[in-house]
Coordinates of C-alpha atoms in Angstrom, one line a residue:
X921 CA -78.5 -1.5 41.6
X922 CA -75.9 1.1 42.5
X923 CA -75.6 3.0 45.7
X924 CA -77.7 6.1 46.3
X925 CA -75.9 9.3 45.2
X926 CA -75.7 10.7 48.8
X927 CA -73.7 7.6 49.9
X928 CA -71.2 8.0 47.0
X929 CA -70.8 11.7 47.9
X930 CA -70.0 10.8 51.5
X931 CA -67.4 8.3 50.3
X932 CA -65.8 10.9 48.0
X933 CA -66.0 14.1 50.1
X934 CA -63.0 15.8 48.6
X935 CA -63.8 15.0 44.9
X936 CA -67.5 16.0 45.5
X937 CA -66.4 19.3 47.0
X938 CA -64.1 20.1 44.1
X939 CA -66.9 19.2 41.6
X940 CA -69.2 21.6 43.5
X941 CA -66.6 24.4 43.6
X942 CA -65.8 24.1 39.9
X943 CA -69.5 24.0 39.0
X944 CA -70.3 27.1 41.1
X945 CA -67.3 28.9 39.5
X946 CA -68.6 27.9 36.0
X947 CA -72.0 29.3 36.9
X948 CA -70.5 32.6 38.1
X949 CA -68.4 32.9 35.0
X950 CA -71.4 32.4 32.8
X951 CA -73.5 34.8 34.9
X952 CA -70.9 37.6 34.7
X953 CA -69.7 37.0 31.1
X954 CA -66.1 36.3 32.2
X955 CA -63.8 35.1 29.5
X956 CA -60.5 33.1 29.1
X957 CA -58.4 36.3 29.4
X958 CA -59.9 37.2 32.8
X959 CA -59.1 34.0 34.7
X960 CA -56.8 31.9 32.5
X961 CA -53.1 31.2 32.8
X962 CA -50.8 32.7 30.2
X963 CA -47.0 33.4 30.2
X964 CA -47.7 37.1 29.3
X965 CA -50.1 37.6 32.3
X966 CA -48.5 35.4 34.9
X967 CA -44.7 35.9 34.3
X968 CA -44.5 39.2 32.4
X969 CA -47.4 40.7 34.4
X970 CA -46.8 39.2 37.8
X971 CA -50.4 37.8 38.0
X972 CA -49.4 34.6 39.8
X973 CA -53.0 34.3 41.2
X974 CA -53.9 32.9 37.7
X975 CA -52.2 29.6 38.6
X976 CA -55.1 29.0 41.0
X977 CA -58.0 30.6 39.2
X978 CA -57.2 28.9 35.9
X979 CA -57.3 25.5 37.5
X980 CA -60.9 25.9 38.8
X981 CA -62.3 27.8 35.9
X982 CA -64.2 26.4 32.9
X983 CA -65.7 28.4 30.1
X984 CA -67.4 25.6 28.2
X985 CA -70.0 23.4 29.8
X986 CA -68.7 20.4 27.8
X987 CA -65.2 21.0 29.1
X988 CA -66.7 21.2 32.7
X989 CA -68.7 18.0 32.3
X990 CA -65.8 16.0 30.8
X991 CA -63.4 17.0 33.6
X992 CA -65.9 16.6 36.4
X993 CA -67.0 13.2 35.1
X994 CA -63.4 12.0 35.0
X995 CA -62.8 13.5 38.5
X996 CA -65.8 11.7 39.9
X997 CA -64.5 8.4 38.7
X998 CA -61.0 9.2 40.1
X999 CA -62.6 9.8 43.5
X1000 CA -62.0 6.1 44.1
X1001 CA -58.5 7.3 45.4
X1002 CA -60.3 8.5 48.5
X1003 CA -61.5 5.0 49.3
X1004 CA -58.0 3.4 48.9
X1005 CA -56.6 4.1 52.4
X1006 CA -55.5 0.5 52.7
X1007 CA -52.8 1.0 50.0
X1008 CA -51.6 4.3 51.4
X1009 CA -54.0 6.6 49.5
X1010 CA -57.3 7.9 51.1
X1011 CA -58.9 11.3 51.7
X1012 CA -55.9 13.0 53.3
X1013 CA -53.5 11.8 50.6
X1014 CA -56.0 13.0 48.0
X1015 CA -56.2 16.5 49.5
X1016 CA -52.4 16.9 50.1
X1017 CA -51.4 15.9 46.6
X1018 CA -54.3 17.7 44.8
X1019 CA -52.7 20.9 46.2
X1020 CA -49.3 19.8 44.9
X1021 CA -50.8 18.9 41.5
X1022 CA -52.5 22.3 41.1
X1023 CA -49.4 24.3 41.9
X1024 CA -46.7 22.2 40.3
X1025 CA -48.6 21.5 37.1
X1026 CA -49.3 25.2 36.6
X1027 CA -45.6 26.0 37.2
X1028 CA -44.6 23.3 34.8
X1029 CA -46.9 24.7 32.1
X1030 CA -45.3 28.1 32.5
X1031 CA -41.9 26.4 32.4
X1032 CA -42.7 24.8 29.1
X1033 CA -44.0 28.1 27.7
X1034 CA -40.7 29.8 28.9
X1035 CA -38.6 27.2 27.1
X1036 CA -40.7 27.6 23.9
X1037 CA -40.4 31.4 24.0
X1038 CA -36.8 31.8 25.2
X1039 CA -35.1 28.8 23.7
X1040 CA -37.1 28.2 20.5
X1041 CA -38.3 31.8 20.0
X1042 CA -42.0 30.8 19.5
X1043 CA -43.8 33.9 20.6
X1044 CA -47.1 32.2 20.1
X1045 CA -46.8 30.6 23.6
X1046 CA -46.5 34.0 25.3
X1047 CA -50.2 34.6 24.8
X1048 CA -51.7 31.1 24.9
X1049 CA -54.2 31.2 27.8
X1050 CA -55.1 27.9 29.5
X1051 CA -58.1 27.2 31.8
X1052 CA -59.5 24.0 33.4
X1053 CA -58.9 21.3 35.9
X1054 CA -57.5 18.8 33.4
X1055 CA -53.9 19.1 34.7
X1056 CA -55.1 17.7 38.1
X1057 CA -57.4 15.1 36.4
X1058 CA -54.5 13.8 34.3
X1059 CA -52.2 13.8 37.4
X1060 CA -54.7 11.6 39.3
X1061 CA -55.1 9.3 36.4
X1062 CA -51.4 8.8 36.3
X1063 CA -51.1 8.2 40.1
X1064 CA -54.0 5.7 40.1
X1065 CA -52.5 4.0 37.0
X1066 CA -49.3 3.5 39.0
X1067 CA -50.8 2.6 42.3
X1068 CA -53.9 0.6 41.2
X1069 CA -53.4 -0.5 37.6
X1070 CA -56.5 -2.8 37.7
X1071 CA -58.9 0.1 38.1
X1072 CA -61.2 1.5 35.4
X1073 CA -61.8 5.1 34.5
X1074 CA -65.5 5.8 33.7
X1075 CA -66.3 8.9 31.7
X1076 CA -69.9 10.1 31.2
X1077 CA -71.0 6.8 32.6
X1078 CA -70.7 5.1 29.2
X1079 CA -66.9 5.1 28.4
X1080 CA -64.7 2.8 30.5
X1081 CA -60.9 2.9 30.0
X1082 CA -58.3 0.7 31.7
X1083 CA -56.6 3.1 34.1
X1084 CA -53.2 1.8 33.2
X1085 CA -53.5 3.3 29.7
X1086 CA -55.9 6.1 30.5
X1087 CA -53.5 9.0 30.8
X1088 CA -51.9 8.6 27.4
X1089 CA -55.1 7.4 25.8
X1090 CA -56.9 10.5 27.0
X1091 CA -53.9 12.7 26.0
X1092 CA -54.1 11.4 22.4
X1093 CA -57.9 11.3 22.3
X1094 CA -58.3 14.9 23.5
X1095 CA -55.6 16.2 21.2
X1096 CA -57.3 14.7 18.2
X1097 CA -60.9 15.4 19.1
X1098 CA -60.5 18.8 20.7
X1099 CA -57.9 20.8 18.8
X1100 CA -58.0 23.5 21.5
X1101 CA -57.1 21.1 24.2
X1102 CA -53.8 21.9 25.8
X1103 CA -51.3 19.2 25.1
X1104 CA -48.7 20.9 27.3
X1105 CA -51.2 21.3 30.2
X1106 CA -52.2 17.6 30.1
X1107 CA -48.6 16.5 29.7
X1108 CA -47.6 18.6 32.7
X1109 CA -50.3 16.9 34.9
X1110 CA -49.0 13.5 33.8
X1111 CA -45.3 14.4 34.6
X1112 CA -46.2 15.7 38.1
X1113 CA -48.5 12.6 38.6
X1114 CA -45.6 10.2 37.8
X1115 CA -43.3 12.2 40.1
X1116 CA -45.7 11.7 42.9
X1117 CA -46.5 8.0 42.1
X1118 CA -42.8 7.1 41.8
X1119 CA -41.9 8.9 45.1
X1120 CA -39.9 11.7 43.6
X1121 CA -42.3 14.1 45.3
X1122 CA -43.3 12.6 48.7
X1123 CA -43.6 13.3 52.4
X1124 CA -46.5 15.8 52.3
X1125 CA -48.2 15.6 55.6
X1126 CA -50.7 17.9 57.3
X1127 CA -48.0 20.3 58.4
X1128 CA -46.5 20.8 55.0
X1129 CA -49.9 20.9 53.3
X1130 CA -51.1 23.7 55.6
X1131 CA -47.8 25.5 55.3
X1132 CA -48.1 25.3 51.5
X1133 CA -51.7 26.4 51.5
X1134 CA -50.7 29.4 53.7
X1135 CA -48.0 30.5 51.2
X1136 CA -50.3 30.0 48.3
X1137 CA -52.9 32.2 49.9
X1138 CA -50.3 34.8 50.7
X1139 CA -48.9 34.9 47.2
X1140 CA -52.4 34.8 45.7
X1141 CA -53.6 37.9 47.7
X1142 CA -50.3 39.9 47.3
X1143 CA -50.2 39.3 43.5
X1144 CA -53.9 40.4 43.3
X1145 CA -53.0 43.5 45.2
X1146 CA -49.8 44.3 43.4
X1147 CA -51.2 43.9 39.9
X1148 CA -54.3 45.9 40.8
X1149 CA -56.6 43.1 39.6
X1150 CA -58.7 43.5 42.8
X1151 CA -58.9 46.5 45.0
X1152 CA -57.7 45.4 48.5
X1153 CA -57.6 48.7 50.5
X1154 CA -56.6 46.9 53.8
X1155 CA -53.3 45.7 52.3
X1156 CA -50.4 48.1 51.7
X1157 CA -47.3 47.0 49.7
X1158 CA -44.2 49.2 50.4
X1159 CA -42.3 50.3 47.2
X1160 CA -39.0 48.6 46.8
X1161 CA -37.3 51.5 44.9
X1162 CA -34.9 53.8 46.8
X1163 CA -36.1 57.4 46.5
X1164 CA -32.6 58.7 47.0
X1165 CA -31.5 57.2 43.7
X1166 CA -32.0 59.3 40.5
X1167 CA -34.8 58.1 38.3
X1168 CA -34.4 57.5 34.6
X1169 CA -37.2 58.3 32.2
X1170 CA -37.8 57.9 28.5
X1171 CA -39.7 60.4 26.5
X1172 CA -40.7 59.3 23.0
X1173 CA -42.3 61.3 20.3
X1174 CA -45.2 59.8 18.4
X1175 CA -43.1 59.5 15.2
X1176 CA -39.9 58.4 16.9
X1177 CA -37.8 55.8 15.3
X1178 CA -36.6 54.1 18.5
X1179 CA -40.0 53.6 20.2
X1180 CA -43.2 52.9 18.4
X1181 CA -46.2 54.1 20.4
X1182 CA -49.0 52.8 18.1
X1183 CA -49.1 49.1 19.0
X1184 CA -52.2 47.0 18.4
X1185 CA -53.2 44.8 21.3
X1186 CA -51.9 41.2 20.9
X1187 CA -54.5 38.6 20.1
X1188 CA -54.9 36.0 22.9
X1189 CA -55.2 32.3 22.1
X1190 CA -57.2 30.1 24.4
X1191 CA -56.2 26.6 25.4
X1192 CA -58.6 24.2 27.1
X1193 CA -56.7 22.4 29.9

């Protein structure tokens, strides 16, 4: 007979907290009728529009209940990382590098989109919108596969995968079974996970984690304010333009040849991360 749920929650406090946060956000999204375009991460919104806050909101947001259950089930199993303090992991390690995974995997996704748009001229990736915690889930799968290859990953309580193969098995499985699943998002989590496991990213202690969290919070709030996504009347951002310099304006007629004014809104494509 297994342990009572309350004991497992106490043994996995960080994982349990993230599961609770993601579940509450999912409930809020359903209650308010929020869609992919409102919280998801896309190149068009984040890079062209300066909405950097989407790197954070997209990670914790799920639109589909199946997507939520799949990610949270895998995350619950990966919570074993919090119990492996004897091999250098543990709760603090889990918290520090979860923060790293959220930020770096989001930036890497945008980097892949940038390469596809600028280098290969595939404009499709400008509007692809990704949501979900899968980048972090795949990152922890990868770290655990490198640090504790004998572990098992249990999904839904019925599917058990050897952790050493789980990242790439899951990557292939989700790409085949869920066509909307973001291959780039999952791959980004795996790349950042290996970078952490192999020591390419290391040395994150409480000081650096708190500093990073402070900068994330600052950029999050300022980008919300600057893009007008949320009204924050207590924050003022000074304009960076020099009023002494002459301004240049463009006036276009409706039937002008150089500037077409009647542009239909671009269709947004959703990716499940």
